[in-house]
mmCIF file of C-alpha atoms and ligand atoms in Angstrom:
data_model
loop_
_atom_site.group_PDB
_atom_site.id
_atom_site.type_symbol
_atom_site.label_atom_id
_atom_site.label_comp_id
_atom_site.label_asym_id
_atom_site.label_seq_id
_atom_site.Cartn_x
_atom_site.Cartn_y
_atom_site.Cartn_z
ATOM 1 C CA UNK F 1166 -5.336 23.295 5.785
ATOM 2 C CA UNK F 1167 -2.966 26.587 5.631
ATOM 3 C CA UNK F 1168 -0.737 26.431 8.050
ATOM 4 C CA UNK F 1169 -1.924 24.473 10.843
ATOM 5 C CA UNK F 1170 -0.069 20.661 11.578
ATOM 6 C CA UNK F 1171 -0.842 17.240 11.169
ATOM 7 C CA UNK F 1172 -1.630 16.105 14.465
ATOM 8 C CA UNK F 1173 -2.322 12.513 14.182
ATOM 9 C CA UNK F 1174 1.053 12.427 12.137
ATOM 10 C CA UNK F 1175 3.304 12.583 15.269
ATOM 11 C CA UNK F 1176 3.845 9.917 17.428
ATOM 12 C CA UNK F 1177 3.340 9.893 21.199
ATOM 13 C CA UNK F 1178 6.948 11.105 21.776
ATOM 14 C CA UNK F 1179 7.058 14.142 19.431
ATOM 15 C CA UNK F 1180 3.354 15.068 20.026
ATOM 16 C CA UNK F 1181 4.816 15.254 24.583
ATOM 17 C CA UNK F 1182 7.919 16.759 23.107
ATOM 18 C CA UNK F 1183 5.790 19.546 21.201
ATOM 19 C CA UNK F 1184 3.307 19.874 24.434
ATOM 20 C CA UNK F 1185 6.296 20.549 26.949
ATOM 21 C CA UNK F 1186 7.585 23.082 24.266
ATOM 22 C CA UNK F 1187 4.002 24.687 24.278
ATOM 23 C CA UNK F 1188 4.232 24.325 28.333
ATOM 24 C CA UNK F 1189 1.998 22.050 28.754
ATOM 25 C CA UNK F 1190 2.400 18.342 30.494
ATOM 26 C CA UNK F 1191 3.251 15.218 29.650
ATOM 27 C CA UNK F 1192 -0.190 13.322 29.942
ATOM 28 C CA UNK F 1193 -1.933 15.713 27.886
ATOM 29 C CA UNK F 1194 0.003 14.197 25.262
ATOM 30 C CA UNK F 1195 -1.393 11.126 26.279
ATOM 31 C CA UNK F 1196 -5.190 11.770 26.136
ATOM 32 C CA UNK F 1197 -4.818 13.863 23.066
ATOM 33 C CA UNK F 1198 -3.107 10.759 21.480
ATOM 34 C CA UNK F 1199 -6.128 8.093 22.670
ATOM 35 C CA UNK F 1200 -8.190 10.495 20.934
ATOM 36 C CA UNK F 1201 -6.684 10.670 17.810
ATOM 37 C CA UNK F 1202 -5.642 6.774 17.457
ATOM 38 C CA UNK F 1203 -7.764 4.996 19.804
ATOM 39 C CA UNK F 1204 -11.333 6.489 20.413
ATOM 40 C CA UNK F 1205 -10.686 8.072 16.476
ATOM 41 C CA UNK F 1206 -12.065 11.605 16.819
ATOM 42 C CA UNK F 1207 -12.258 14.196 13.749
ATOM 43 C CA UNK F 1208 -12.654 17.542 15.804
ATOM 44 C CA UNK F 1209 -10.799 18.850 18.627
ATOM 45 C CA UNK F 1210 -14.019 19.672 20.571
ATOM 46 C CA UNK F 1211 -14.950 15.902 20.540
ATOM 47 C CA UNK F 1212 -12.056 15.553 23.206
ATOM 48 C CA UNK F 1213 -14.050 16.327 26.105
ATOM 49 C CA UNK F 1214 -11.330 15.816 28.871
ATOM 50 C CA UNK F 1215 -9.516 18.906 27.413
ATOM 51 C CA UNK F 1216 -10.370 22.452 28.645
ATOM 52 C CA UNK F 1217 -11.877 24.823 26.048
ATOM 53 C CA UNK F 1218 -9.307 26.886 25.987
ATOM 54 C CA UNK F 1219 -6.668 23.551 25.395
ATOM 55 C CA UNK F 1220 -8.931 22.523 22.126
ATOM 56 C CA UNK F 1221 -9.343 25.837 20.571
ATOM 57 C CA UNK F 1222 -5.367 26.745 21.058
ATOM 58 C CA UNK F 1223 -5.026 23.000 19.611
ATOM 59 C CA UNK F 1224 -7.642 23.878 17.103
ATOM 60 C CA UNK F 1225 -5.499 27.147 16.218
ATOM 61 C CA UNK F 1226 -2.321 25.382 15.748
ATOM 62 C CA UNK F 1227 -3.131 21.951 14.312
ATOM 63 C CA UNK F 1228 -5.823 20.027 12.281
ATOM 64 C CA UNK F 1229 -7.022 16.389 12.141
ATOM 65 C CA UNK F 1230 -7.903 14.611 8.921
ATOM 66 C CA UNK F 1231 -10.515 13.192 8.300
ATOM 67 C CA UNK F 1232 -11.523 10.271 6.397
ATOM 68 C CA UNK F 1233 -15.393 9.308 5.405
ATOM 69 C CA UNK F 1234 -16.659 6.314 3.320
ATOM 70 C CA UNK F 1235 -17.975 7.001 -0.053
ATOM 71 C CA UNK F 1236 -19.027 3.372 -1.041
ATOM 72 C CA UNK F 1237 -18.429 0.053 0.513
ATOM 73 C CA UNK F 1238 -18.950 -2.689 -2.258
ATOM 74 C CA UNK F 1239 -18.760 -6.473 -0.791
ATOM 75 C CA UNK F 1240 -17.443 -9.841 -2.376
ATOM 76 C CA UNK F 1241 -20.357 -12.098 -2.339
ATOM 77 C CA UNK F 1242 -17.957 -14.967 -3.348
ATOM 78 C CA UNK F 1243 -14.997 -14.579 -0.130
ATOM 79 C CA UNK F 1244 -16.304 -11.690 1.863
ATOM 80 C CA UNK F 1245 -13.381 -9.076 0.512
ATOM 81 C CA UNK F 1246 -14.860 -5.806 1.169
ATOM 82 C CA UNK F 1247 -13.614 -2.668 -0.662
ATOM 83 C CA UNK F 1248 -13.588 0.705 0.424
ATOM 84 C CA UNK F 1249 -14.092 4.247 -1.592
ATOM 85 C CA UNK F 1250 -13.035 6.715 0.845
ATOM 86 C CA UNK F 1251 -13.229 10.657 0.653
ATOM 87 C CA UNK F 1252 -10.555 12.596 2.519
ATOM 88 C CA UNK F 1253 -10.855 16.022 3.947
ATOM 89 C CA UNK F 1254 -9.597 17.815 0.971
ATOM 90 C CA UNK F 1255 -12.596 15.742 -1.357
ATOM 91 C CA UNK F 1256 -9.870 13.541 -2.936
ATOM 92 C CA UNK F 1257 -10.589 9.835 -3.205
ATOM 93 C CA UNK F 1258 -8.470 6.592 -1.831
ATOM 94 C CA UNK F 1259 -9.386 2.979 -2.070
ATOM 95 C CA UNK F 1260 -8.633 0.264 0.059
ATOM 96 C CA UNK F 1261 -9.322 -3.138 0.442
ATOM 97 C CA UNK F 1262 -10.208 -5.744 3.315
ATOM 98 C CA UNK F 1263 -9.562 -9.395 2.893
ATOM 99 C CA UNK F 1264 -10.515 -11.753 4.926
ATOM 100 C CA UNK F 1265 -8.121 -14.796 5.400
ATOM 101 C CA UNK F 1266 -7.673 -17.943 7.675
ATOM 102 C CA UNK F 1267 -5.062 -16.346 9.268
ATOM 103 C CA UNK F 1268 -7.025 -12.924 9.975
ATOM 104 C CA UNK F 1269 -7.912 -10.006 8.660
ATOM 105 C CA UNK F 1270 -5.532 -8.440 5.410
ATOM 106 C CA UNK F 1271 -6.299 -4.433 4.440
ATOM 107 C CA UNK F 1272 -4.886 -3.124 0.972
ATOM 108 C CA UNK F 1273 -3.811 0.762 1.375
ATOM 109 C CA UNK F 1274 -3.367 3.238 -1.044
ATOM 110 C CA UNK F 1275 0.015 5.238 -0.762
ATOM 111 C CA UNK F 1276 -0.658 8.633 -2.832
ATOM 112 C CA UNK F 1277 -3.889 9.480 -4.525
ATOM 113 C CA UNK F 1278 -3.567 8.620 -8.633
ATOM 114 C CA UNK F 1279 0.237 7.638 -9.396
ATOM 115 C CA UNK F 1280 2.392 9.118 -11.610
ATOM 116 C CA UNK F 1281 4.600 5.617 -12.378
ATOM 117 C CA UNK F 1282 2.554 4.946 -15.614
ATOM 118 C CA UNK F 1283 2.363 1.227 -15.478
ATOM 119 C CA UNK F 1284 0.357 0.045 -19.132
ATOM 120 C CA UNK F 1285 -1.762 -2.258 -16.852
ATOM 121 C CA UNK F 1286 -2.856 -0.299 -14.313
ATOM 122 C CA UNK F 1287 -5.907 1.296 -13.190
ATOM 123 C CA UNK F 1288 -4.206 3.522 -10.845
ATOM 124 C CA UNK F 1289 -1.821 5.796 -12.636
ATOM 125 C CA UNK F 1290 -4.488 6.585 -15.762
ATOM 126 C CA UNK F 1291 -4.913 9.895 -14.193
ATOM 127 C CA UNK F 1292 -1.378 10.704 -13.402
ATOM 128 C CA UNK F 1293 -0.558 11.430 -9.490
ATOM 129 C CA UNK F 1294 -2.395 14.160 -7.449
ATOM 130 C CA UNK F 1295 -0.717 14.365 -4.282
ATOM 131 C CA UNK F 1296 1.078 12.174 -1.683
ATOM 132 C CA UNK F 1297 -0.997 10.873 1.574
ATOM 133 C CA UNK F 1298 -0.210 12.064 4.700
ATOM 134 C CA UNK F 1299 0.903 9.198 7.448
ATOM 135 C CA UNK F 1300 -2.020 9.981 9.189
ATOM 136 C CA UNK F 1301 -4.440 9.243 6.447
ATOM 137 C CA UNK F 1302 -2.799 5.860 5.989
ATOM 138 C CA UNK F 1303 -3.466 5.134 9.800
ATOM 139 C CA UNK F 1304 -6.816 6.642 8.708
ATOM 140 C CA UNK F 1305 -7.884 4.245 6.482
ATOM 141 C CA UNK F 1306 -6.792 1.024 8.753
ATOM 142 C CA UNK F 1307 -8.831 2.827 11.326
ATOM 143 C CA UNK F 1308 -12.201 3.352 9.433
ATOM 144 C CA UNK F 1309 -11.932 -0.210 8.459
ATOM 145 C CA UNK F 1310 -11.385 -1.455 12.157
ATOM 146 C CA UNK F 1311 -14.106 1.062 13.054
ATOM 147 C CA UNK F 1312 -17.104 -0.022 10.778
ATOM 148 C CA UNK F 1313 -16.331 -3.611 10.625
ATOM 149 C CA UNK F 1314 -15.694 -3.986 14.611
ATOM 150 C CA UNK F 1315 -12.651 -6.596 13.571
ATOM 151 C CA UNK F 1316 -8.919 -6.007 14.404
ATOM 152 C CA UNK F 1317 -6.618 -5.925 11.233
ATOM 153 C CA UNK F 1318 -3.448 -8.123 11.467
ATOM 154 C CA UNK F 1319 -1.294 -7.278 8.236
ATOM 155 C CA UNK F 1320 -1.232 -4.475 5.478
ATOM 156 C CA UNK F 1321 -0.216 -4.722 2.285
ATOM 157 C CA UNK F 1322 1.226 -1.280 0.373
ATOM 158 C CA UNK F 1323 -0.106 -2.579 -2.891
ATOM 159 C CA UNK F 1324 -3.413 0.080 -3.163
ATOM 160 C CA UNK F 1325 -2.783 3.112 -5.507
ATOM 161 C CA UNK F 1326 0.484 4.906 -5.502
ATOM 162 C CA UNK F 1327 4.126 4.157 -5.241
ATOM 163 C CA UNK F 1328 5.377 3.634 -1.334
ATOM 164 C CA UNK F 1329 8.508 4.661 -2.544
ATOM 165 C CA UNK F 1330 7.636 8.182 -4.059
ATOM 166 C CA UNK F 1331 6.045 8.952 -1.240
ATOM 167 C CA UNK F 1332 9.204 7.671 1.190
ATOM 168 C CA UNK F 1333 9.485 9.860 4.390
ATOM 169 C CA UNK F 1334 5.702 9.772 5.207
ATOM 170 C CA UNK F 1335 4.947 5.944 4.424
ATOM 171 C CA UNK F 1336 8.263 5.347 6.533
ATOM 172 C CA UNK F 1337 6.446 7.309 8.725
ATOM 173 C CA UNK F 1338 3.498 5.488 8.800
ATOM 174 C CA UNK F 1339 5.290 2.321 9.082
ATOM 175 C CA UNK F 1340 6.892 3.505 12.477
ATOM 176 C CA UNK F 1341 3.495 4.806 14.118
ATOM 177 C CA UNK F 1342 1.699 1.675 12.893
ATOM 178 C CA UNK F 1343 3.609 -1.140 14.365
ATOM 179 C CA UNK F 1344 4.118 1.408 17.512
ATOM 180 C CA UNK F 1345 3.040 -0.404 20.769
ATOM 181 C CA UNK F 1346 1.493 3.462 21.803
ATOM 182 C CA UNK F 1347 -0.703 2.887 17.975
ATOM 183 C CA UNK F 1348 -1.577 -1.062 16.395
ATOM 184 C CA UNK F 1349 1.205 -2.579 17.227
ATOM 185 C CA UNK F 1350 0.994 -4.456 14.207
ATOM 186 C CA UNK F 1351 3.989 -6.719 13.437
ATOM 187 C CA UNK F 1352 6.267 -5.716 10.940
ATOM 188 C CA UNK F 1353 6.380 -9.083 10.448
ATOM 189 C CA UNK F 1354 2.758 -9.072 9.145
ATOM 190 C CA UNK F 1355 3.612 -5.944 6.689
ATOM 191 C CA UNK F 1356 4.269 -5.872 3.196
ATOM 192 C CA UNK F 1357 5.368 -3.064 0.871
ATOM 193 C CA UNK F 1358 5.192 -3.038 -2.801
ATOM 194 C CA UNK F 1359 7.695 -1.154 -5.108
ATOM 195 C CA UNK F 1360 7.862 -0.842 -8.983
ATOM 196 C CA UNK F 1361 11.356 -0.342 -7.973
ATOM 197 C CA UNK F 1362 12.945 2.463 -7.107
ATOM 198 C CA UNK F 1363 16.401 2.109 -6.405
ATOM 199 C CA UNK F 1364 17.614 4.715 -4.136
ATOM 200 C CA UNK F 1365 14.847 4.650 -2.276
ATOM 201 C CA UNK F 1366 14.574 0.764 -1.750
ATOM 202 C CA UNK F 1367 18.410 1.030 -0.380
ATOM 203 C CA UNK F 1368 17.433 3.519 2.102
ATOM 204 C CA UNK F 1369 14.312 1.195 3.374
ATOM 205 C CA UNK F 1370 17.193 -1.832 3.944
ATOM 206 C CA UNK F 1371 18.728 0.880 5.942
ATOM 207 C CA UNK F 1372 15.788 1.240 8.432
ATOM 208 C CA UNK F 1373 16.006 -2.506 9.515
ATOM 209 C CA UNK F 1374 12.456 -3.035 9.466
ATOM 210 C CA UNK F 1375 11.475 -6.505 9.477
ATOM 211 C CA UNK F 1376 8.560 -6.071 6.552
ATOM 212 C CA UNK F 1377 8.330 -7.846 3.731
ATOM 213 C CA UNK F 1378 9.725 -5.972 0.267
ATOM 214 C CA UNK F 1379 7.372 -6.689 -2.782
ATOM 215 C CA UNK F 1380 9.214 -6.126 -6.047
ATOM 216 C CA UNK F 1381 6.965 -5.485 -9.151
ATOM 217 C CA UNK F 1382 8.739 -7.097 -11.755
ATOM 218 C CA UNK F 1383 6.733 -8.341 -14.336
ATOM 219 C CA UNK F 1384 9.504 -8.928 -16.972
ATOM 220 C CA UNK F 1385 12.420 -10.333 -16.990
ATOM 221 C CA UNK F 1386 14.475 -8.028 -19.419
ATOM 222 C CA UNK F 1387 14.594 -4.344 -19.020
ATOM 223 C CA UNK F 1388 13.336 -4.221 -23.295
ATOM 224 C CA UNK F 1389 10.365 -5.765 -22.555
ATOM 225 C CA UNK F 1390 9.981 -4.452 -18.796
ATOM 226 C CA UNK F 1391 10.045 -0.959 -20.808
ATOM 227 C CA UNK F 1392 7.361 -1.727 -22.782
ATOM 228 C CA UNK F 1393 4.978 -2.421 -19.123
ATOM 229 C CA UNK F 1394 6.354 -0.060 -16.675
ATOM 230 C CA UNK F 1395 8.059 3.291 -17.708
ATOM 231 C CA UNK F 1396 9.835 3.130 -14.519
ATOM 232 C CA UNK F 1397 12.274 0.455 -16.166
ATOM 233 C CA UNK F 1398 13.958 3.330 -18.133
ATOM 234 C CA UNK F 1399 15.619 4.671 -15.420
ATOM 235 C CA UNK F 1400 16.139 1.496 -13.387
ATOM 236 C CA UNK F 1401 17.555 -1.363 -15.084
ATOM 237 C CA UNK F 1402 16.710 -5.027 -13.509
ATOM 238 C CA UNK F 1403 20.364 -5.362 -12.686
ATOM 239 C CA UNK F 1404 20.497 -2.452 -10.192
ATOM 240 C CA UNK F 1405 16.904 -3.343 -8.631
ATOM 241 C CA UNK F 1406 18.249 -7.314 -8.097
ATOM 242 C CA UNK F 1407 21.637 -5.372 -7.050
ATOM 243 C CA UNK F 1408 19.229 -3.309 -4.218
ATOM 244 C CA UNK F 1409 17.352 -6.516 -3.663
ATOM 245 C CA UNK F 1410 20.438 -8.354 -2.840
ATOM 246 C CA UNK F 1411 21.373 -5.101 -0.468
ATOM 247 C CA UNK F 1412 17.936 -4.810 0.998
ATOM 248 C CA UNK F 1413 18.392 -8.833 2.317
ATOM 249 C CA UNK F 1414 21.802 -8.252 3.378
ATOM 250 C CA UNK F 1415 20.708 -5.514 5.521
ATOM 251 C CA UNK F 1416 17.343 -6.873 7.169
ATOM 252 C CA UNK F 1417 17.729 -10.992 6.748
ATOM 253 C CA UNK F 1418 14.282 -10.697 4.907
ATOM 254 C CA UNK F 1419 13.943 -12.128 1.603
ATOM 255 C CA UNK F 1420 12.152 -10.026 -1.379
ATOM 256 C CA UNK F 1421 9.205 -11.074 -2.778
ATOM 257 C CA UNK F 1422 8.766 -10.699 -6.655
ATOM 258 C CA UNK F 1423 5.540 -10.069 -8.035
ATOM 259 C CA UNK F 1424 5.056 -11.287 -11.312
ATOM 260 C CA UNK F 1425 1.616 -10.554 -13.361
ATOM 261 C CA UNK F 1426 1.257 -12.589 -16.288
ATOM 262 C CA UNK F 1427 -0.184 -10.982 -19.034
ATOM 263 C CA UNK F 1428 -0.880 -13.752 -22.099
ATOM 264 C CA UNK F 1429 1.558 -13.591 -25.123
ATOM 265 C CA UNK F 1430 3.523 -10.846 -23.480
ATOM 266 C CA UNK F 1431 5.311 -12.185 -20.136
ATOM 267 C CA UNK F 1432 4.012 -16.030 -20.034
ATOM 268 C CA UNK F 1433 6.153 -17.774 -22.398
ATOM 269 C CA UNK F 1434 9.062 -20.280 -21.850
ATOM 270 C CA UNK F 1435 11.864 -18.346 -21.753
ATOM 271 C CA UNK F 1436 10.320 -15.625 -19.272
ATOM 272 C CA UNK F 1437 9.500 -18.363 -16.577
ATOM 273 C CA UNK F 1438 13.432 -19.528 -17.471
ATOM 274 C CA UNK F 1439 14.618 -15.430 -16.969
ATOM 275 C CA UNK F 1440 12.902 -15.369 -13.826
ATOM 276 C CA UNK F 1441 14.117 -18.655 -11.960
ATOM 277 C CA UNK F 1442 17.347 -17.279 -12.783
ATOM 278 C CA UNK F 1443 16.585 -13.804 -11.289
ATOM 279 C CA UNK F 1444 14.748 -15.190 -8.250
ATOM 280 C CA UNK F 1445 17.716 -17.524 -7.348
ATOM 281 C CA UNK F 1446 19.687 -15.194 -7.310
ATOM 282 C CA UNK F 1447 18.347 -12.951 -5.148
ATOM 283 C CA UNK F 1448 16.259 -16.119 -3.214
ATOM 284 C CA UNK F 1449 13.001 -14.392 -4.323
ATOM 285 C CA UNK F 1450 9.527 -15.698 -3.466
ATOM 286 C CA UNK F 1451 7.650 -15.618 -6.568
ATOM 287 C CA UNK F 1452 4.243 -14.269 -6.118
ATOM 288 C CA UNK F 1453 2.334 -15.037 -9.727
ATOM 289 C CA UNK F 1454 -0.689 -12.362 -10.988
ATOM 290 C CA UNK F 1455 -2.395 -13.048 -13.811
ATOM 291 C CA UNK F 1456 -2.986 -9.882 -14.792
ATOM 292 C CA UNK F 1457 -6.479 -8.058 -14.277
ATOM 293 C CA UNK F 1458 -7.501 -6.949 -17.494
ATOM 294 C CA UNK F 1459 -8.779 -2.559 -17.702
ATOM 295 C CA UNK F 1460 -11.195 -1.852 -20.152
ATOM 296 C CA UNK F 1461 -8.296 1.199 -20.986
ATOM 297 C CA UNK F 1462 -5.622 -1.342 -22.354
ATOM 298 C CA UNK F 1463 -5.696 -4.452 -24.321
ATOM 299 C CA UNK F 1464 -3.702 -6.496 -22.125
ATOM 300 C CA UNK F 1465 -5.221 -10.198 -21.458
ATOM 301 C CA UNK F 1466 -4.568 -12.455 -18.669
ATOM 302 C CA UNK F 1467 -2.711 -16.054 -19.151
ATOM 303 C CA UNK F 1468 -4.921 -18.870 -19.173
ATOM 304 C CA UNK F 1469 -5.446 -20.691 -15.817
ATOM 305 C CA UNK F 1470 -4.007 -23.882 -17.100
ATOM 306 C CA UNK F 1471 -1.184 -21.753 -18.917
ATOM 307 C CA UNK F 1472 -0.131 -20.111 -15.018
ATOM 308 C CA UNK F 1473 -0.306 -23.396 -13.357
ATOM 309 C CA UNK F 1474 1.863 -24.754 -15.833
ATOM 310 C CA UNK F 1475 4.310 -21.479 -15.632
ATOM 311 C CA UNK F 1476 4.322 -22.233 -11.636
ATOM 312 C CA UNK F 1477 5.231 -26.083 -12.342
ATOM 313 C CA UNK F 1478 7.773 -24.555 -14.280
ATOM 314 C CA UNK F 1479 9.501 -22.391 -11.818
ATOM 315 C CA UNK F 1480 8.288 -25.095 -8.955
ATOM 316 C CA UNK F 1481 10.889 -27.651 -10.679
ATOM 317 C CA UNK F 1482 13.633 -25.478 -10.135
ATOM 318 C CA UNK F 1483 12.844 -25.112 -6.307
ATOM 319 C CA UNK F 1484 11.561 -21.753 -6.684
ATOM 320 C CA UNK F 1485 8.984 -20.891 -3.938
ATOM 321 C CA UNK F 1486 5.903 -19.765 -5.881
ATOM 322 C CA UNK F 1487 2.606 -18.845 -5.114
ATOM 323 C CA UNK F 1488 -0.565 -18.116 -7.796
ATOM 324 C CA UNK F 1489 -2.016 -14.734 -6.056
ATOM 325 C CA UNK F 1490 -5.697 -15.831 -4.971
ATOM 326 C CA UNK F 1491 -8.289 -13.717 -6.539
ATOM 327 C CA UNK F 1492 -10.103 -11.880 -4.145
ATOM 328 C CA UNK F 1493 -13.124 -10.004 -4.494
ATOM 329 C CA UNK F 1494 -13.136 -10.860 -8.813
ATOM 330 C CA UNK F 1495 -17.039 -9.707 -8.874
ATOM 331 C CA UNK F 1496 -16.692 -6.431 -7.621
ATOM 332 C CA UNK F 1497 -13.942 -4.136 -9.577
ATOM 333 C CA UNK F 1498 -10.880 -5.849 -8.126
ATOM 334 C CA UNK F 1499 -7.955 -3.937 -9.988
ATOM 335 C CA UNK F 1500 -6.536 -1.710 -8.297
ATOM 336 C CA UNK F 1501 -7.634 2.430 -9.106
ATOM 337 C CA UNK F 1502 -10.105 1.134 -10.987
ATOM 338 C CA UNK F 1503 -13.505 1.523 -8.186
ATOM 339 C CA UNK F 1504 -11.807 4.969 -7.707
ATOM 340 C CA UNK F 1505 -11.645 5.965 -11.364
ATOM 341 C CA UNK F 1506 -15.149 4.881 -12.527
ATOM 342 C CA UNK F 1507 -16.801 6.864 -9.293
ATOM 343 C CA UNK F 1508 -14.559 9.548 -10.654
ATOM 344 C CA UNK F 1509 -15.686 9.071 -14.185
ATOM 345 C CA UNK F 1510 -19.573 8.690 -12.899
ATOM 346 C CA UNK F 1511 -20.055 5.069 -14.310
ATOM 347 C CA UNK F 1512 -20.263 3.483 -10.857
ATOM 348 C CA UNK F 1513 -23.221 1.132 -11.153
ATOM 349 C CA UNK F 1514 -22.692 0.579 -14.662
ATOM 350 C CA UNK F 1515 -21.319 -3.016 -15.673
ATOM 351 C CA UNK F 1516 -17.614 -2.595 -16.854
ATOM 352 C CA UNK F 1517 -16.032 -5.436 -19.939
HETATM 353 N N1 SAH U 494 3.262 0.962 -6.903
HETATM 354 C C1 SAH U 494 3.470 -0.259 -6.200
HETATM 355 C C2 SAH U 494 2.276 -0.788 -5.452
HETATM 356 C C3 SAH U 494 0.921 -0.683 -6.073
HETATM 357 S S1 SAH U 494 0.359 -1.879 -7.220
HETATM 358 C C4 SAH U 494 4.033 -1.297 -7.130
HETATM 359 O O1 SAH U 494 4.186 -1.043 -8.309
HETATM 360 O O2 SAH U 494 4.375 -2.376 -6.663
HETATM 361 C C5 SAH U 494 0.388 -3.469 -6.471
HETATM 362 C C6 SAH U 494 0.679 -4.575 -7.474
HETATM 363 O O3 SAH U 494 -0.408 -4.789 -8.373
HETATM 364 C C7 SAH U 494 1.880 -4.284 -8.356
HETATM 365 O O4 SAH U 494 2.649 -5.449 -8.508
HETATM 366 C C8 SAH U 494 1.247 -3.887 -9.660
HETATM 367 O O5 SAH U 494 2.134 -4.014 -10.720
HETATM 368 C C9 SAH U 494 0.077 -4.830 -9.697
HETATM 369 N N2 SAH U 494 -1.009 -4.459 -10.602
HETATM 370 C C10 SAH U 494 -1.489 -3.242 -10.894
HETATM 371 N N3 SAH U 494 -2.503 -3.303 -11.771
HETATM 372 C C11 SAH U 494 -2.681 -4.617 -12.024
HETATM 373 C C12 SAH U 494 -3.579 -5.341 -12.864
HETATM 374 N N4 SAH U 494 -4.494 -4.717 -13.599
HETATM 375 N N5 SAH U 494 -3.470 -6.678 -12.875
HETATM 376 C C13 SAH U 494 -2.539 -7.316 -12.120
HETATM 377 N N6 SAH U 494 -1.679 -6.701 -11.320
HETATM 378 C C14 SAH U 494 -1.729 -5.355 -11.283
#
C-alpha cells in the first residue's frame, strides 16, 4: 500500500476538507463517501459519477481496502453465522453475527493475532501481526450487512485483538460508525472489551462516549489473575477498578465485568465472594463465561449446575448477573480459533 491513504478511514468532514485542499468541491466529497460506505465499492473506477481523470488522481493518492470472505460457517442450533475474512494484504479476521430478539449483534476483531497472551485464548497463540485499520472494522460490519441483506444494530469489540492496543484507530472507528453521514449506530448499542489497560481505558472515559466498557477480569486477585492473563503484571486489579470507577464518573455508564469461569481455577467460593465485593464497588454488571475450552491449553469449563449456582451466589448479594448465552457452540465458537485452524490447514477436521 506504499504511500498512498486510507480513504474510507476519513470521515465526511476530513475527506471535503482534503478535497478543497486538492481544489476540488465540496460534493465530490459526498459521492466519493456514498461510494465507499454506502454502495461499498473496492476500486476507484467502480465510481462511475467521477471523471477519469478524478479516479486515477484518487487512485494515485489513496487506496481502498478491501475485504473478501474466506468461509462462512452457520449455527444450525441459533442461526449465529461466523465469518473468515481475507483482507487486502492476505491476512485473516474473524467475525461473528448473532442473531437476537432484539436484532442483529456482529463480533469484530480489533488487530489481527494479539499479543496480550491470555492462557485461554485462541486469539493471541500466534502473537499479534498488525493493528486493523478503522476502515477494515467498518469493513467487516459492511460485508456482513452486504451478504446477509439485514441491518446490524450493536457491535461488540470482543473478536481477536485488544481495542485498547490498537486505541487511536478503534476510537476512530467508533466515531465514523455511530456517524449519522456512516451507520449511525447507537453508541448506546456498542460494547468494547478490554483485558485492561489502564491508561488507555482513562483516556476512553475522556471521549464521553456513551458505549458500554467490558472489563475482562476473570480473577479476582492479581496472583491468580497472573497466572490467566499476563497483562495483570503490569496492571494490578486495584488501578483497573480505580479506572473503572473514573471511566463511570466521566460517562454515567456502568462497566461491565466479564468473568469466564474456568473449573477448579476461578469457580470456587471465595472467588464469587472477591468479585461481589469488586463489582459493588465499582456497580459492575457481571457478565459470567464459562470458559470455552482450546485444544492448546488444559483449561475446563465449570459445570452448568456449578455456574448457576456461582450466579445464585452473586444474585443474593444484588449483583446484576447474567450467564453469557452460548452462541454458535457447534461451529468453533472461541474466539481466534476458526482463524487459527484455516491458518494451520485443519479446517474441516473435527477439533476435541
Ligand atoms: N482483548 C479483549 C477483547 C477480546 S476477547 C479482552 O480481553 O476483553 C473477548 C472476551 O472473550 C474476553 O473477556 C476474553 O477474555 C474472553 N475469552 C477469550 N477466549 C475465551 C475462551 N476460550 N473462553 C471464554 N472466554 C474467552
Amino acid at each position: 500500500m506504499n504511500n498512498k491513504k486510507d480513504i474510507k478511514s476519513y470521515t465526511l468532514s476530513e475527506l471535503e476538507e482534503e478535497l478543497k485542499a486538492a481544489g476540488l468541491p465540496k460534493f465530490r466529497a459526498g459521492q466519493i463517501y456514498e461510494w465507499l460506505h454506502k454502495k461499498l465499492v473496492m476500486s476507484f473506477d467502480d465510481m462511475t459519477n467521477l471523471s477519469k481523470d478524478l479516479r486515477e488522481k484518487l487512485d494515485s493518492e489513496y487506496f481502498i481496502t478491501n475485504i473478501s470472505t474466506e468461509l462462512v460457517q452457520t449455527s444450525k442450533i441459533d442461526g449465529t453465522r461466523k465469518y473468515l475474512f481475507k483482507l487486502s494484504d492476505g491476512n485473516f479476521v474473524e467475525s461473528v453475527l448473532m442473531r437476537y430478539h432484539h436484532g442483529n449483534s456482529v463480533c469484530i476483531s480489533s488487530q489481527v493475532g494479539c499479543r496480550m497472551g491470555c492462557r485461554f485464548c485462541a486469539s493471541t497463540l500466534d502473537g499479534l501481526t498488525r493493528n486493523l485499520l478503522p476502515s477494515e472494522m467498518l469493513d467487516e460490519i459492511y460485508q456482513i450487512q452486504k451478504e446477509t441483506g439485514e441491518r446490524v444494530h450493536n457491535i461488540v469489540l470482543m473478536g481477536t485483538g485488544e481495542p485498547m492496543d490498537n486505541y487511536d484507530n478503534v476510537v476512530r472507528f467508533l466515531k465514523m460508525i455511530t456517524n449519522p453521514d456512516g451507520l449511525n449506530i447507537s453508541q448506546r448499542n456498542i460494547t468494547v472489551s478490554t483485558c485492561g489497560i489502564v491508561e488507555n481505558m482513562k483516556r476512553l472515559a475522556m471521549e464521553k462516549f456513551q458505549i458500554t466498557l467490558a472489563l475482562s477480569l476473570h480473577s479476582v486477585t492479581d496472583e491468580k489473575r497472573r497466572e490467566l492473563m499476563p497483562i495483570a503484571n503490569k496492571y494490578s486489579i486495584e488501578e483497573i477498578m480505580e479506572a473503572c470507577e473514573f471511566y463511570f464518573e466521566n460517562t454515567g455508564r456502568r462497566i461491565t465485568f466479564e468473568y469466564s469461569l474456568v473449573r477448579d481455577v476461578n469457580d470456587r467460593e471465595e472467588d464469587a465472594e472477591g468479585l461481589i465485593k469488586l463489582a459493588k464497588r465499582v456497580g459492575a454488571h457481571v457478565n459470567l463465561i464459562p470458559v470455552n475450552p482450546i485444544k492448546e491449553r488444559d483449561y475446563r469449563e465449570t459445570e452448568h449446575a456449578a455456574v448457576v449456582a456461582f450466579k445464585n451466589k452473586l444474585e443474593k448479594s444484588r449483583i446484576n448477573v447474567t450467564i453469557r448465552r452460548e452462541m454458535g457452540r457447534d461451529i468453533d465458537g472461541a474466539c481466534g480459533q476458526l482463524r487459527k485452524r484455516h491458518m494451520d490447514g485443519t479446517i474441516g477436521r473435527m477439533h476435541s
